[in-house]
């Protein structure tokens, strides 16, 4: 399973995510010496668990769901750009 599939599976299982978009932006950071392994990803996560939860706590929930991928060996994620929506916010966005 590749990293994008792992991210998708973890977010759906751990956050009951109804929608996940993942863009692998690692190619934009080739040669980035500080990376130390792991890719760069931009994600959108829609979850009912985000209802009445502020933005910082939502991001903490996402980071917790992906903790092993961000801190484990091998490190799969070096950088993560996160956008979160609850179900009603996502529906309004259309």
mmCIF file of C-alpha atoms in Angstrom:
data_model
loop_
_atom_site.group_PDB
_atom_site.id
_atom_site.type_symbol
_atom_site.label_atom_id
_atom_site.label_comp_id
_atom_site.label_asym_id
_atom_site.label_seq_id
_atom_site.Cartn_x
_atom_site.Cartn_y
_atom_site.Cartn_z
ATOM 1 C CA UNK A 1 0.000 0.000 0.000
ATOM 2 C CA UNK A 2 1.430 3.427 -0.900
ATOM 3 C CA UNK A 3 1.435 6.431 1.435
ATOM 4 C CA UNK A 4 -1.606 8.084 -0.173
ATOM 5 C CA UNK A 5 -3.634 4.900 0.377
ATOM 6 C CA UNK A 6 -2.400 4.644 3.977
ATOM 7 C CA UNK A 7 -3.372 8.274 4.686
ATOM 8 C CA UNK A 8 -6.803 7.741 3.117
ATOM 9 C CA UNK A 9 -7.444 4.522 5.049
ATOM 10 C CA UNK A 10 -6.355 5.974 8.401
ATOM 11 C CA UNK A 11 -8.466 9.112 8.056
ATOM 12 C CA UNK A 12 -11.544 7.119 7.071
ATOM 13 C CA UNK A 13 -11.078 4.586 9.863
ATOM 14 C CA UNK A 14 -9.926 6.865 12.688
ATOM 15 C CA UNK A 15 -11.966 10.003 11.931
ATOM 16 C CA UNK A 16 -14.949 8.446 10.129
ATOM 17 C CA UNK A 17 -14.033 10.724 7.229
ATOM 18 C CA UNK A 18 -16.747 10.861 4.589
ATOM 19 C CA UNK A 19 -14.517 12.546 2.024
ATOM 20 C CA UNK A 20 -10.730 12.693 1.690
ATOM 21 C CA UNK A 21 -8.694 14.401 -1.037
ATOM 22 C CA UNK A 22 -4.948 13.840 -1.004
ATOM 23 C CA UNK A 23 -2.414 15.525 -3.261
ATOM 24 C CA UNK A 24 1.163 14.268 -3.151
ATOM 25 C CA UNK A 25 3.300 17.395 -3.505
ATOM 26 C CA UNK A 26 6.596 15.635 -2.797
ATOM 27 C CA UNK A 27 7.893 16.328 -6.304
ATOM 28 C CA UNK A 28 7.827 20.061 -5.503
ATOM 29 C CA UNK A 29 10.280 19.533 -2.658
ATOM 30 C CA UNK A 30 12.939 17.274 -4.162
ATOM 31 C CA UNK A 31 16.336 18.127 -2.763
ATOM 32 C CA UNK A 32 14.796 19.722 0.330
ATOM 33 C CA UNK A 33 17.572 18.807 2.761
ATOM 34 C CA UNK A 34 15.487 19.264 5.898
ATOM 35 C CA UNK A 35 12.943 16.656 4.794
ATOM 36 C CA UNK A 36 14.788 13.734 6.381
ATOM 37 C CA UNK A 37 12.502 11.291 4.631
ATOM 38 C CA UNK A 38 8.789 11.333 4.138
ATOM 39 C CA UNK A 39 6.650 13.091 1.593
ATOM 40 C CA UNK A 40 4.792 16.384 1.383
ATOM 41 C CA UNK A 41 1.001 16.114 1.183
ATOM 42 C CA UNK A 42 -1.950 18.468 0.909
ATOM 43 C CA UNK A 43 -5.186 16.982 2.226
ATOM 44 C CA UNK A 44 -8.854 17.860 2.577
ATOM 45 C CA UNK A 45 -10.782 15.918 5.216
ATOM 46 C CA UNK A 46 -14.549 15.959 5.758
ATOM 47 C CA UNK A 47 -15.717 14.303 8.960
ATOM 48 C CA UNK A 48 -18.765 14.400 11.214
ATOM 49 C CA UNK A 49 -16.263 14.362 14.115
ATOM 50 C CA UNK A 50 -15.360 17.961 13.199
ATOM 51 C CA UNK A 51 -18.844 19.246 14.066
ATOM 52 C CA UNK A 52 -18.550 22.050 16.680
ATOM 53 C CA UNK A 53 -14.750 21.579 16.859
ATOM 54 C CA UNK A 54 -12.414 24.526 16.250
ATOM 55 C CA UNK A 55 -9.816 24.508 13.483
ATOM 56 C CA UNK A 56 -6.794 23.845 15.706
ATOM 57 C CA UNK A 57 -8.436 20.866 17.389
ATOM 58 C CA UNK A 58 -9.453 19.463 13.992
ATOM 59 C CA UNK A 59 -5.844 19.647 12.841
ATOM 60 C CA UNK A 60 -4.742 17.949 16.074
ATOM 61 C CA UNK A 61 -7.209 15.145 15.366
ATOM 62 C CA UNK A 62 -5.793 14.708 11.859
ATOM 63 C CA UNK A 63 -2.220 14.679 13.180
ATOM 64 C CA UNK A 64 -3.183 12.130 15.846
ATOM 65 C CA UNK A 65 -4.768 9.900 13.188
ATOM 66 C CA UNK A 66 -1.535 10.059 11.162
ATOM 67 C CA UNK A 67 0.927 10.017 14.073
ATOM 68 C CA UNK A 68 2.690 6.774 13.099
ATOM 69 C CA UNK A 69 3.140 7.967 9.521
ATOM 70 C CA UNK A 70 4.547 11.306 10.717
ATOM 71 C CA UNK A 71 6.841 10.088 13.496
ATOM 72 C CA UNK A 72 7.495 6.400 12.861
ATOM 73 C CA UNK A 73 10.344 4.645 11.133
ATOM 74 C CA UNK A 74 10.308 4.901 8.234
ATOM 75 C CA UNK A 75 8.762 8.365 8.341
ATOM 76 C CA UNK A 76 6.142 8.485 5.563
ATOM 77 C CA UNK A 77 4.990 12.100 6.023
ATOM 78 C CA UNK A 78 7.360 15.040 6.426
ATOM 79 C CA UNK A 79 4.933 17.900 5.735
ATOM 80 C CA UNK A 80 1.165 18.080 5.788
ATOM 81 C CA UNK A 81 -1.113 20.896 4.634
ATOM 82 C CA UNK A 82 -4.571 20.296 6.095
ATOM 83 C CA UNK A 83 -8.026 21.687 5.324
ATOM 84 C CA UNK A 84 -10.920 20.355 7.384
ATOM 85 C CA UNK A 85 -14.677 20.595 7.059
ATOM 86 C CA UNK A 86 -17.591 19.143 8.939
ATOM 87 C CA UNK A 87 -20.303 17.569 6.807
ATOM 88 C CA UNK A 88 -22.556 20.652 6.657
ATOM 89 C CA UNK A 89 -19.634 22.963 5.782
ATOM 90 C CA UNK A 90 -18.650 20.627 2.954
ATOM 91 C CA UNK A 91 -22.239 20.514 1.654
ATOM 92 C CA UNK A 92 -22.368 24.334 1.645
ATOM 93 C CA UNK A 93 -19.093 24.438 -0.252
ATOM 94 C CA UNK A 94 -20.757 22.372 -2.942
#
